[in-house]
PDB file of C-alpha atoms in Angstrom:
ATOM      1  CA  UNK A   1      26.814  31.289   6.476  1.00 64.00           C
ATOM      2  CA  UNK A   2      26.443  31.826   2.728  1.00 74.00           C
ATOM      3  CA  UNK A   3      29.673  29.899   2.138  1.00 74.00           C
ATOM      4  CA  UNK A   4      28.317  26.996   4.193  1.00 78.00           C
ATOM      5  CA  UNK A   5      25.046  26.970   2.245  1.00 82.00           C
ATOM      6  CA  UNK A   6      26.918  27.111  -1.069  1.00 84.00           C
ATOM      7  CA  UNK A   7      29.160  24.247  -0.001  1.00 81.00           C
ATOM      8  CA  UNK A   8      26.212  22.094   1.078  1.00 80.00           C
ATOM      9  CA  UNK A   9      24.370  22.660  -2.180  1.00 83.00           C
ATOM     10  CA  UNK A  10      27.513  21.750  -4.122  1.00 87.00           C
ATOM     11  CA  UNK A  11      27.712  18.547  -2.108  1.00 85.00           C
ATOM     12  CA  UNK A  12      24.038  17.916  -2.806  1.00 85.00           C
ATOM     13  CA  UNK A  13      24.300  18.233  -6.597  1.00 86.00           C
ATOM     14  CA  UNK A  14      27.449  16.090  -6.622  1.00 87.00           C
ATOM     15  CA  UNK A  15      25.668  13.113  -5.060  1.00 86.00           C
ATOM     16  CA  UNK A  16      24.883  10.379  -7.567  1.00 88.00           C
ATOM     17  CA  UNK A  17      21.849   9.171  -5.599  1.00 88.00           C
ATOM     18  CA  UNK A  18      20.265  12.606  -5.985  1.00 90.00           C
ATOM     19  CA  UNK A  19      20.428  12.459  -9.776  1.00 92.00           C
ATOM     20  CA  UNK A  20      19.244   8.844  -9.842  1.00 93.00           C
ATOM     21  CA  UNK A  21      16.163   9.739  -7.791  1.00 91.00           C
ATOM     22  CA  UNK A  22      15.440  12.801  -9.928  1.00 93.00           C
ATOM     23  CA  UNK A  23      15.702  10.686 -13.082  1.00 94.00           C
ATOM     24  CA  UNK A  24      13.399   8.144 -11.442  1.00 92.00           C
ATOM     25  CA  UNK A  25      10.854  10.882 -10.720  1.00 93.00           C
ATOM     26  CA  UNK A  26      10.943  11.949 -14.382  1.00 94.00           C
ATOM     27  CA  UNK A  27      10.529   8.383 -15.669  1.00 94.00           C
ATOM     28  CA  UNK A  28       7.725   7.481 -13.253  1.00 94.00           C
ATOM     29  CA  UNK A  29       5.809  10.704 -13.981  1.00 93.00           C
ATOM     30  CA  UNK A  30       6.137  10.168 -17.727  1.00 93.00           C
ATOM     31  CA  UNK A  31       4.959   6.565 -17.512  1.00 93.00           C
ATOM     32  CA  UNK A  32       1.985   7.452 -15.318  1.00 92.00           C
ATOM     33  CA  UNK A  33       0.961  10.347 -17.574  1.00 91.00           C
ATOM     34  CA  UNK A  34       1.198   8.324 -20.784  1.00 90.00           C
ATOM     35  CA  UNK A  35      -0.535   5.227 -19.392  1.00 89.00           C
ATOM     36  CA  UNK A  36      -3.373   7.287 -17.873  1.00 86.00           C
ATOM     37  CA  UNK A  37      -3.928   9.269 -21.092  1.00 84.00           C
ATOM     38  CA  UNK A  38      -6.003   6.417 -22.538  1.00 81.00           C
ATOM     39  CA  UNK A  39      -8.743   7.401 -20.083  1.00 79.00           C
ATOM     40  CA  UNK A  40      -9.103  10.780 -21.811  1.00 80.00           C
ATOM     41  CA  UNK A  41      -9.877   9.250 -25.209  1.00 79.00           C
ATOM     42  CA  UNK A  42     -13.287  10.368 -26.573  1.00 77.00           C
ATOM     43  CA  UNK A  43     -16.022   7.805 -27.030  1.00 74.00           C
ATOM     44  CA  UNK A  44     -16.067   6.131 -30.428  1.00 72.00           C
ATOM     45  CA  UNK A  45     -18.160   3.529 -32.245  1.00 76.00           C
ATOM     46  CA  UNK A  46     -16.222   0.687 -30.648  1.00 77.00           C
ATOM     47  CA  UNK A  47     -17.031   1.978 -27.161  1.00 71.00           C
ATOM     48  CA  UNK A  48     -20.728   2.204 -27.963  1.00 77.00           C
ATOM     49  CA  UNK A  49     -20.729  -1.298 -29.489  1.00 78.00           C
ATOM     50  CA  UNK A  50     -18.957  -2.744 -26.460  1.00 81.00           C
ATOM     51  CA  UNK A  51     -21.372  -0.991 -24.088  1.00 76.00           C
ATOM     52  CA  UNK A  52     -24.365  -2.319 -26.046  1.00 78.00           C
ATOM     53  CA  UNK A  53     -22.933  -5.827 -25.873  1.00 85.00           C
ATOM     54  CA  UNK A  54     -22.537  -5.535 -22.089  1.00 83.00           C
ATOM     55  CA  UNK A  55     -26.111  -4.221 -21.769  1.00 78.00           C
ATOM     56  CA  UNK A  56     -27.468  -7.136 -23.827  1.00 76.00           C
ATOM     57  CA  UNK A  57     -25.551  -9.637 -21.707  1.00 80.00           C
ATOM     58  CA  UNK A  58     -26.815  -8.027 -18.484  1.00 78.00           C
ATOM     59  CA  UNK A  59     -30.434  -8.077 -19.732  1.00 74.00           C
ATOM     60  CA  UNK A  60     -30.102 -11.717 -20.785  1.00 77.00           C
ATOM     61  CA  UNK A  61     -28.760 -12.541 -17.339  1.00 80.00           C
ATOM     62  CA  UNK A  62     -31.760 -10.753 -15.796  1.00 75.00           C
ATOM     63  CA  UNK A  63     -34.168 -12.740 -17.932  1.00 73.00           C
ATOM     64  CA  UNK A  64     -32.611 -15.989 -16.746  1.00 72.00           C
ATOM     65  CA  UNK A  65     -32.637 -14.764 -13.149  1.00 69.00           C
ATOM     66  CA  UNK A  66     -36.341 -13.891 -13.417  1.00 75.00           C
ATOM     67  CA  UNK A  67     -37.092 -17.398 -14.657  1.00 71.00           C
ATOM     68  CA  UNK A  68     -35.295 -18.927 -11.692  1.00 67.00           C
ATOM     69  CA  UNK A  69     -36.449 -16.437  -9.054  1.00 72.00           C
ATOM     70  CA  UNK A  70     -39.613 -14.691 -10.283  1.00 71.00           C
ATOM     71  CA  UNK A  71     -40.339 -13.205  -6.852  1.00 69.00           C
ATOM     72  CA  UNK A  72     -37.041 -11.254  -6.897  1.00 70.00           C
ATOM     73  CA  UNK A  73     -37.118 -10.259 -10.540  1.00 75.00           C
ATOM     74  CA  UNK A  74     -35.475  -6.826 -11.054  1.00 70.00           C
ATOM     75  CA  UNK A  75     -37.558  -4.334 -13.019  1.00 72.00           C
ATOM     76  CA  UNK A  76     -34.597  -2.390 -14.424  1.00 73.00           C
ATOM     77  CA  UNK A  77     -33.657  -2.869 -18.054  1.00 77.00           C
ATOM     78  CA  UNK A  78     -30.063  -2.019 -18.873  1.00 78.00           C
ATOM     79  CA  UNK A  79     -29.181   0.263 -21.763  1.00 78.00           C
ATOM     80  CA  UNK A  80     -25.851   0.919 -23.422  1.00 72.00           C
ATOM     81  CA  UNK A  81     -25.439   4.231 -21.556  1.00 75.00           C
ATOM     82  CA  UNK A  82     -25.192   2.293 -18.285  1.00 73.00           C
ATOM     83  CA  UNK A  83     -21.918   0.745 -19.445  1.00 74.00           C
ATOM     84  CA  UNK A  84     -20.276   3.617 -21.291  1.00 75.00           C
ATOM     85  CA  UNK A  85     -17.022   4.784 -19.783  1.00 73.00           C
ATOM     86  CA  UNK A  86     -16.666   8.444 -18.873  1.00 79.00           C
ATOM     87  CA  UNK A  87     -13.708  10.102 -20.645  1.00 78.00           C
ATOM     88  CA  UNK A  88     -11.542  12.062 -18.236  1.00 78.00           C
ATOM     89  CA  UNK A  89     -11.351  15.823 -18.697  1.00 83.00           C
ATOM     90  CA  UNK A  90      -8.049  17.636 -18.399  1.00 86.00           C
ATOM     91  CA  UNK A  91      -8.192  18.591 -14.719  1.00 85.00           C
ATOM     92  CA  UNK A  92      -9.178  15.199 -13.237  1.00 87.00           C
ATOM     93  CA  UNK A  93      -6.650  13.546 -15.559  1.00 89.00           C
ATOM     94  CA  UNK A  94      -3.760  15.759 -14.395  1.00 90.00           C
ATOM     95  CA  UNK A  95      -4.851  15.506 -10.777  1.00 88.00           C
ATOM     96  CA  UNK A  96      -4.851  11.722 -11.090  1.00 87.00           C
ATOM     97  CA  UNK A  97      -1.331  11.827 -12.526  1.00 90.00           C
ATOM     98  CA  UNK A  98       0.032  14.184  -9.882  1.00 88.00           C
ATOM     99  CA  UNK A  99      -1.519  12.190  -7.036  1.00 86.00           C
ATOM    100  CA  UNK A 100       1.520   9.951  -7.488  1.00 85.00           C
ATOM    101  CA  UNK A 101       3.541  12.788  -5.983  1.00 86.00           C
ATOM    102  CA  UNK A 102       2.612  11.424  -2.549  1.00 87.00           C
ATOM    103  CA  UNK A 103       5.060   8.602  -3.196  1.00 89.00           C
ATOM    104  CA  UNK A 104       7.847  11.115  -3.737  1.00 89.00           C
ATOM    105  CA  UNK A 105       6.853  13.032  -0.622  1.00 91.00           C
ATOM    106  CA  UNK A 106       7.668   9.830   1.274  1.00 91.00           C
ATOM    107  CA  UNK A 107      10.836   9.225  -0.767  1.00 90.00           C
ATOM    108  CA  UNK A 108      11.878  12.812  -0.068  1.00 90.00           C
ATOM    109  CA  UNK A 109      11.578  12.323   3.681  1.00 92.00           C
ATOM    110  CA  UNK A 110      13.746   9.199   3.504  1.00 92.00           C
ATOM    111  CA  UNK A 111      16.246  11.037   1.276  1.00 91.00           C
ATOM    112  CA  UNK A 112      16.481  13.982   3.678  1.00 92.00           C
ATOM    113  CA  UNK A 113      17.164  11.616   6.565  1.00 91.00           C
ATOM    114  CA  UNK A 114      19.685   9.644   4.501  1.00 91.00           C
ATOM    115  CA  UNK A 115      21.607  12.751   3.435  1.00 88.00           C
ATOM    116  CA  UNK A 116      22.094  13.786   7.059  1.00 89.00           C
ATOM    117  CA  UNK A 117      22.470  10.312   8.531  1.00 86.00           C
ATOM    118  CA  UNK A 118      25.028   9.312   5.906  1.00 83.00           C
ATOM    119  CA  UNK A 119      27.379  12.011   7.130  1.00 81.00           C
ATOM    120  CA  UNK A 120      27.119  10.786  10.716  1.00 80.00           C
ATOM    121  CA  UNK A 121      27.741   7.210   9.598  1.00 81.00           C
ATOM    122  CA  UNK A 122      30.699   7.997   7.350  1.00 76.00           C
ATOM    123  CA  UNK A 123      32.267  10.461   9.764  1.00 72.00           C
ATOM    124  CA  UNK A 124      32.490  13.205   7.138  1.00 74.00           C
ATOM    125  CA  UNK A 125      30.645  15.586   9.430  1.00 72.00           C
ATOM    126  CA  UNK A 126      33.431  15.153  11.993  1.00 72.00           C
ATOM    127  CA  UNK A 127      36.007  16.080   9.370  1.00 73.00           C
ATOM    128  CA  UNK A 128      33.972  19.115   8.354  1.00 71.00           C
ATOM    129  CA  UNK A 129      33.730  20.282  11.965  1.00 70.00           C
ATOM    130  CA  UNK A 130      37.512  20.519  12.176  1.00 73.00           C
ATOM    131  CA  UNK A 131      37.335  23.257   9.539  1.00 72.00           C
ATOM    132  CA  UNK A 132      33.931  24.692  10.524  1.00 70.00           C
ATOM    133  CA  UNK A 133      33.626  24.496  14.299  1.00 69.00           C
ATOM    134  CA  UNK A 134      30.408  26.531  14.490  1.00 78.00           C
ATOM    135  CA  UNK A 135      27.887  23.710  14.665  1.00 78.00           C
ATOM    136  CA  UNK A 136      24.578  25.585  14.555  1.00 83.00           C
ATOM    137  CA  UNK A 137      25.228  27.356  11.206  1.00 84.00           C
ATOM    138  CA  UNK A 138      26.559  24.076   9.796  1.00 85.00           C
ATOM    139  CA  UNK A 139      23.410  22.256  10.900  1.00 86.00           C
ATOM    140  CA  UNK A 140      21.182  24.970   9.409  1.00 88.00           C
ATOM    141  CA  UNK A 141      23.005  24.755   6.073  1.00 88.00           C
ATOM    142  CA  UNK A 142      22.695  20.968   5.988  1.00 89.00           C
ATOM    143  CA  UNK A 143      18.992  21.113   6.869  1.00 91.00           C
ATOM    144  CA  UNK A 144      18.377  23.632   4.094  1.00 92.00           C
ATOM    145  CA  UNK A 145      20.231  21.591   1.476  1.00 91.00           C
ATOM    146  CA  UNK A 146      18.699  18.242   2.490  1.00 92.00           C
ATOM    147  CA  UNK A 147      15.172  19.667   2.564  1.00 93.00           C
ATOM    148  CA  UNK A 148      15.632  21.359  -0.819  1.00 93.00           C
ATOM    149  CA  UNK A 149      16.894  18.134  -2.370  1.00 92.00           C
ATOM    150  CA  UNK A 150      13.970  16.184  -0.928  1.00 92.00           C
ATOM    151  CA  UNK A 151      11.316  18.664  -2.079  1.00 94.00           C
ATOM    152  CA  UNK A 152      12.864  18.785  -5.552  1.00 94.00           C
ATOM    153  CA  UNK A 153      11.779  15.154  -6.084  1.00 92.00           C
ATOM    154  CA  UNK A 154       8.122  16.067  -5.724  1.00 92.00           C
ATOM    155  CA  UNK A 155       8.570  19.258  -7.760  1.00 94.00           C
ATOM    156  CA  UNK A 156      10.252  17.383 -10.625  1.00 94.00           C
ATOM    157  CA  UNK A 157       7.499  14.743 -10.561  1.00 94.00           C
ATOM    158  CA  UNK A 158       4.812  17.446 -10.751  1.00 92.00           C
ATOM    159  CA  UNK A 159       6.571  19.324 -13.543  1.00 93.00           C
ATOM    160  CA  UNK A 160       7.170  16.223 -15.650  1.00 94.00           C
ATOM    161  CA  UNK A 161       3.701  14.800 -15.052  1.00 91.00           C
ATOM    162  CA  UNK A 162       1.996  18.094 -15.908  1.00 92.00           C
ATOM    163  CA  UNK A 163       4.055  18.741 -19.055  1.00 93.00           C
ATOM    164  CA  UNK A 164       3.813  15.224 -20.471  1.00 93.00           C
ATOM    165  CA  UNK A 165       0.211  14.903 -19.339  1.00 90.00           C
ATOM    166  CA  UNK A 166      -0.709  18.146 -21.102  1.00 90.00           C
ATOM    167  CA  UNK A 167       1.038  17.047 -24.307  1.00 90.00           C
ATOM    168  CA  UNK A 168      -0.694  13.646 -24.156  1.00 88.00           C
ATOM    169  CA  UNK A 169      -4.075  15.297 -23.589  1.00 87.00           C
ATOM    170  CA  UNK A 170      -3.549  17.673 -26.507  1.00 87.00           C
ATOM    171  CA  UNK A 171      -2.670  14.758 -28.789  1.00 86.00           C
ATOM    172  CA  UNK A 172      -5.844  12.891 -27.795  1.00 81.00           C
ATOM    173  CA  UNK A 173      -8.427  15.646 -27.307  1.00 78.00           C
ATOM    174  CA  UNK A 174      -7.002  18.888 -28.693  1.00 76.00           C
ATOM    175  CA  UNK A 175      -6.786  22.342 -27.151  1.00 79.00           C
ATOM    176  CA  UNK A 176     -10.559  22.912 -27.039  1.00 76.00           C
ATOM    177  CA  UNK A 177     -10.979  20.781 -23.897  1.00 75.00           C
ATOM    178  CA  UNK A 178      -7.841  22.041 -22.152  1.00 79.00           C
ATOM    179  CA  UNK A 179      -9.524  23.736 -19.200  1.00 80.00           C
ATOM    180  CA  UNK A 180      -8.795  23.676 -15.463  1.00 78.00           C
ATOM    181  CA  UNK A 181      -9.693  25.526 -12.286  1.00 83.00           C
ATOM    182  CA  UNK A 182      -7.486  26.963  -9.565  1.00 85.00           C
ATOM    183  CA  UNK A 183      -8.040  23.794  -7.531  1.00 85.00           C
ATOM    184  CA  UNK A 184      -5.439  21.918  -9.581  1.00 86.00           C
ATOM    185  CA  UNK A 185      -2.381  24.136  -8.909  1.00 87.00           C
ATOM    186  CA  UNK A 186      -3.536  24.622  -5.313  1.00 89.00           C
ATOM    187  CA  UNK A 187      -3.505  20.857  -4.834  1.00 88.00           C
ATOM    188  CA  UNK A 188       0.079  20.742  -6.109  1.00 90.00           C
ATOM    189  CA  UNK A 189       1.107  23.587  -3.812  1.00 91.00           C
ATOM    190  CA  UNK A 190      -0.440  21.786  -0.830  1.00 91.00           C
ATOM    191  CA  UNK A 191       1.509  18.640  -1.650  1.00 91.00           C
ATOM    192  CA  UNK A 192       4.733  20.630  -2.044  1.00 93.00           C
ATOM    193  CA  UNK A 193       4.086  22.233   1.335  1.00 93.00           C
ATOM    194  CA  UNK A 194       3.562  18.783   2.851  1.00 92.00           C
ATOM    195  CA  UNK A 195       6.813  17.610   1.229  1.00 93.00           C
ATOM    196  CA  UNK A 196       8.647  20.618   2.668  1.00 95.00           C
ATOM    197  CA  UNK A 197       7.408  20.057   6.221  1.00 94.00           C
ATOM    198  CA  UNK A 198       7.846  16.270   6.194  1.00 94.00           C
ATOM    199  CA  UNK A 199      11.360  16.450   4.710  1.00 94.00           C
ATOM    200  CA  UNK A 200      12.481  19.192   7.097  1.00 94.00           C
ATOM    201  CA  UNK A 201      11.109  17.175  10.014  1.00 94.00           C
ATOM    202  CA  UNK A 202      12.928  14.032   8.845  1.00 93.00           C
ATOM    203  CA  UNK A 203      16.221  15.915   8.468  1.00 92.00           C
ATOM    204  CA  UNK A 204      15.877  17.599  11.870  1.00 93.00           C
ATOM    205  CA  UNK A 205      14.954  14.303  13.534  1.00 92.00           C
ATOM    206  CA  UNK A 206      18.112  12.735  12.108  1.00 92.00           C
ATOM    207  CA  UNK A 207      20.165  15.386  13.873  1.00 89.00           C
ATOM    208  CA  UNK A 208      18.401  14.412  17.102  1.00 90.00           C
ATOM    209  CA  UNK A 209      19.061  10.657  16.844  1.00 87.00           C
ATOM    210  CA  UNK A 210      22.166  10.659  14.620  1.00 82.00           C
ATOM    211  CA  UNK A 211      20.989   7.742  12.475  1.00 85.00           C
ATOM    212  CA  UNK A 212      19.012   7.416   9.234  1.00 87.00           C
ATOM    213  CA  UNK A 213      17.450   4.087  10.176  1.00 90.00           C
ATOM    214  CA  UNK A 214      16.431   5.282  13.609  1.00 90.00           C
ATOM    215  CA  UNK A 215      14.950   8.519  12.246  1.00 90.00           C
ATOM    216  CA  UNK A 216      12.975   6.701   9.518  1.00 90.00           C
ATOM    217  CA  UNK A 217      11.882   4.039  12.012  1.00 90.00           C
ATOM    218  CA  UNK A 218      10.615   6.634  14.477  1.00 90.00           C
ATOM    219  CA  UNK A 219       8.787   8.401  11.665  1.00 88.00           C
ATOM    220  CA  UNK A 220       7.074   5.199  10.542  1.00 89.00           C
ATOM    221  CA  UNK A 221       6.178   4.357  14.136  1.00 90.00           C
ATOM    222  CA  UNK A 222       4.608   7.807  14.570  1.00 86.00           C
ATOM    223  CA  UNK A 223       2.603   7.386  11.358  1.00 84.00           C
ATOM    224  CA  UNK A 224       1.308   3.914  12.276  1.00 84.00           C
ATOM    225  CA  UNK A 225       0.478   4.899  15.848  1.00 82.00           C
ATOM    226  CA  UNK A 226      -1.217   8.061  14.633  1.00 78.00           C
ATOM    227  CA  UNK A 227      -3.407   6.134  12.190  1.00 75.00           C
ATOM    228  CA  UNK A 228      -4.376   3.571  14.829  1.00 76.00           C
ATOM    229  CA  UNK A 229      -5.316   6.252  17.344  1.00 74.00           C
ATOM    230  CA  UNK A 230      -7.133   8.291  14.682  1.00 67.00           C
ATOM    231  CA  UNK A 231      -9.619   5.482  14.150  1.00 64.00           C
ATOM    232  CA  UNK A 232     -10.011   4.557  17.794  1.00 58.00           C
ATOM    233  CA  UNK A 233     -13.751   4.180  18.476  1.00 49.00           C
ATOM    234  CA  UNK A 234     -13.575   5.770  21.909  1.00 53.00           C
ATOM    235  CA  UNK A 235     -14.578   9.382  22.129  1.00 51.00           C
ATOM    236  CA  UNK A 236     -11.908  10.436  24.670  1.00 54.00           C
ATOM    237  CA  UNK A 237      -9.242  10.041  21.949  1.00 57.00           C
ATOM    238  CA  UNK A 238     -10.947  12.579  19.684  1.00 59.00           C
ATOM    239  CA  UNK A 239      -9.979  15.504  21.899  1.00 60.00           C
ATOM    240  CA  UNK A 240      -6.305  14.778  21.190  1.00 68.00           C
ATOM    241  CA  UNK A 241      -6.455  14.061  17.452  1.00 71.00           C
ATOM    242  CA  UNK A 242      -5.135  17.514  16.639  1.00 74.00           C
ATOM    243  CA  UNK A 243      -1.850  16.503  18.309  1.00 78.00           C
ATOM    244  CA  UNK A 244      -1.327  13.519  15.988  1.00 80.00           C
ATOM    245  CA  UNK A 245       0.739  13.916  12.798  1.00 85.00           C
ATOM    246  CA  UNK A 246      -1.462  12.053  10.319  1.00 84.00           C
ATOM    247  CA  UNK A 247      -4.682  14.086  10.785  1.00 82.00           C
ATOM    248  CA  UNK A 248      -2.657  17.263  10.316  1.00 85.00           C
ATOM    249  CA  UNK A 249      -0.824  15.902   7.272  1.00 87.00           C
ATOM    250  CA  UNK A 250      -4.093  14.825   5.657  1.00 85.00           C
ATOM    251  CA  UNK A 251      -5.539  18.268   6.357  1.00 85.00           C
ATOM    252  CA  UNK A 252      -2.612  19.956   4.609  1.00 88.00           C
ATOM    253  CA  UNK A 253      -3.056  17.683   1.609  1.00 86.00           C
ATOM    254  CA  UNK A 254      -6.845  17.994   1.373  1.00 82.00           C
ATOM    255  CA  UNK A 255      -7.504  21.417   2.994  1.00 74.00           C
ATOM    256  CA  UNK A 256     -10.341  20.205   5.246  1.00 67.00           C
ATOM    257  CA  UNK A 257     -10.213  16.719   6.645  1.00 68.00           C
ATOM    258  CA  UNK A 258     -12.798  15.149   8.928  1.00 66.00           C
ATOM    259  CA  UNK A 259     -12.336  12.012  10.976  1.00 66.00           C
ATOM    260  CA  UNK A 260     -15.368   9.924  11.876  1.00 66.00           C
ATOM    261  CA  UNK A 261     -16.068   7.041  14.219  1.00 65.00           C
ATOM    262  CA  UNK A 262     -18.812   4.443  14.272  1.00 64.00           C
ATOM    263  CA  UNK A 263     -21.490   5.121  16.872  1.00 65.00           C
ATOM    264  CA  UNK A 264     -23.087   1.803  17.930  1.00 67.00           C
ATOM    265  CA  UNK A 265     -26.154   3.621  19.268  1.00 68.00           C
ATOM    266  CA  UNK A 266     -26.870   5.622  16.117  1.00 68.00           C
ATOM    267  CA  UNK A 267     -25.436   2.782  13.987  1.00 68.00           C
ATOM    268  CA  UNK A 268     -23.677   5.246  11.708  1.00 69.00           C
ATOM    269  CA  UNK A 269     -20.398   7.113  11.374  1.00 66.00           C
ATOM    270  CA  UNK A 270     -20.372  10.444  13.192  1.00 64.00           C
ATOM    271  CA  UNK A 271     -17.783  13.247  12.939  1.00 65.00           C
ATOM    272  CA  UNK A 272     -15.001  13.103  15.503  1.00 64.00           C
ATOM    273  CA  UNK A 273     -12.974  16.177  14.653  1.00 62.00           C
ATOM    274  CA  UNK A 274     -12.621  18.512  11.702  1.00 62.00           C
ATOM    275  CA  UNK A 275      -9.136  19.904  11.131  1.00 70.00           C
ATOM    276  CA  UNK A 276      -8.512  23.291   9.526  1.00 79.00           C
ATOM    277  CA  UNK A 277      -5.769  23.979   6.970  1.00 84.00           C
ATOM    278  CA  UNK A 278      -4.256  26.907   8.885  1.00 85.00           C
ATOM    279  CA  UNK A 279      -4.199  24.929  12.116  1.00 85.00           C
ATOM    280  CA  UNK A 280      -2.463  22.017  10.394  1.00 87.00           C
ATOM    281  CA  UNK A 281       0.198  24.281   8.844  1.00 91.00           C
ATOM    282  CA  UNK A 282       0.936  25.909  12.211  1.00 92.00           C
ATOM    283  CA  UNK A 283       1.165  22.434  13.767  1.00 90.00           C
ATOM    284  CA  UNK A 284       3.655  21.327  11.110  1.00 92.00           C
ATOM    285  CA  UNK A 285       5.822  24.441  11.403  1.00 94.00           C
ATOM    286  CA  UNK A 286       5.912  24.239  15.194  1.00 94.00           C
ATOM    287  CA  UNK A 287       6.750  20.524  15.101  1.00 93.00           C
ATOM    288  CA  UNK A 288       9.638  21.150  12.685  1.00 94.00           C
ATOM    289  CA  UNK A 289      10.968  24.086  14.743  1.00 95.00           C
ATOM    290  CA  UNK A 290      10.800  22.177  18.033  1.00 95.00           C
ATOM    291  CA  UNK A 291      12.556  19.173  16.503  1.00 93.00           C
ATOM    292  CA  UNK A 292      15.205  21.440  14.954  1.00 93.00           C
ATOM    293  CA  UNK A 293      15.852  23.166  18.294  1.00 93.00           C
ATOM    294  CA  UNK A 294      16.209  19.812  20.059  1.00 92.00           C
ATOM    295  CA  UNK A 295      18.451  18.639  17.226  1.00 89.00           C
ATOM    296  CA  UNK A 296      20.634  21.733  17.559  1.00 88.00           C
ATOM    297  CA  UNK A 297      21.028  21.195  21.317  1.00 89.00           C
ATOM    298  CA  UNK A 298      21.883  17.516  20.878  1.00 87.00           C
ATOM    299  CA  UNK A 299      24.201  18.223  17.938  1.00 81.00           C
ATOM    300  CA  UNK A 300      26.146  20.852  19.875  1.00 80.00           C
ATOM    301  CA  UNK A 301      26.701  18.416  22.754  1.00 77.00           C
ATOM    302  CA  UNK A 302      27.407  15.296  20.696  1.00 72.00           C
ATOM    303  CA  UNK A 303      31.034  14.212  20.715  1.00 64.00           C
ATOM    304  CA  UNK A 304      31.945  13.807  17.047  1.00 58.00           C
ATOM    305  CA  UNK A 305      35.650  14.623  17.182  1.00 53.00           C
ATOM    306  CA  UNK A 306      36.938  11.577  19.007  1.00 48.00           C
TER     307      UNK A 306
END
């Protein structure tokens, strides 16, 4: 088994697409961090002057409005503070940068499916089975390698965004304001966990259907259908929301996630269901395991040696 895992990881690191995507994650994270760093800049005289100008223009507009519509004349007088931007502190800045990791969670799922599906399409998995006839260990090794490669995209994005973001913040604000709470690394860990589960599910699903396009298409269909059903206004759907993938994924990403629906009687949005983090993680693990078991059964019976 260790030889199979070693061989699959060697195949993974030898793939050009893997290095291209990793380089893309580095470039995108760096660009996002540098471009967003302007929001951390402290207020200066130019900011105050611009805010005062906006306040004067707003007050002049109010004066004209009061002349035209004296019965609706607003009694609020704008001051410069109403238009001053709020410089971002370190934690919200880094969290804003790393939010882009969601894109690479999706890319990772597609990559995991492509790594497995490409071998079915090219026939290389058939060639490998002539030397390694034990299909279940081979499948496990391929799932492990594909999932690791997919999760590494999100991890590289986080690492690059955090490092470059921290350097950019230090250059703009200095070390005195470099403070953060445990919520920031926990958010990254939640997103990495989501990347792990989604990528493993995509890879396992590809073993079930034997095609990258079909696996990605089924995944997108599940996401769209899940979102549509999640916002269904009828109450009977709410009892089954915990079975849908999107509510559970959102719960993993945001710890506690509550869906609401509009009540025409109360004329307001009321809670439909509140998902718990532990419940969502168990759901994800079970879904991956069930898909992997089905994939193993199908893979063992699929005729690949014709």
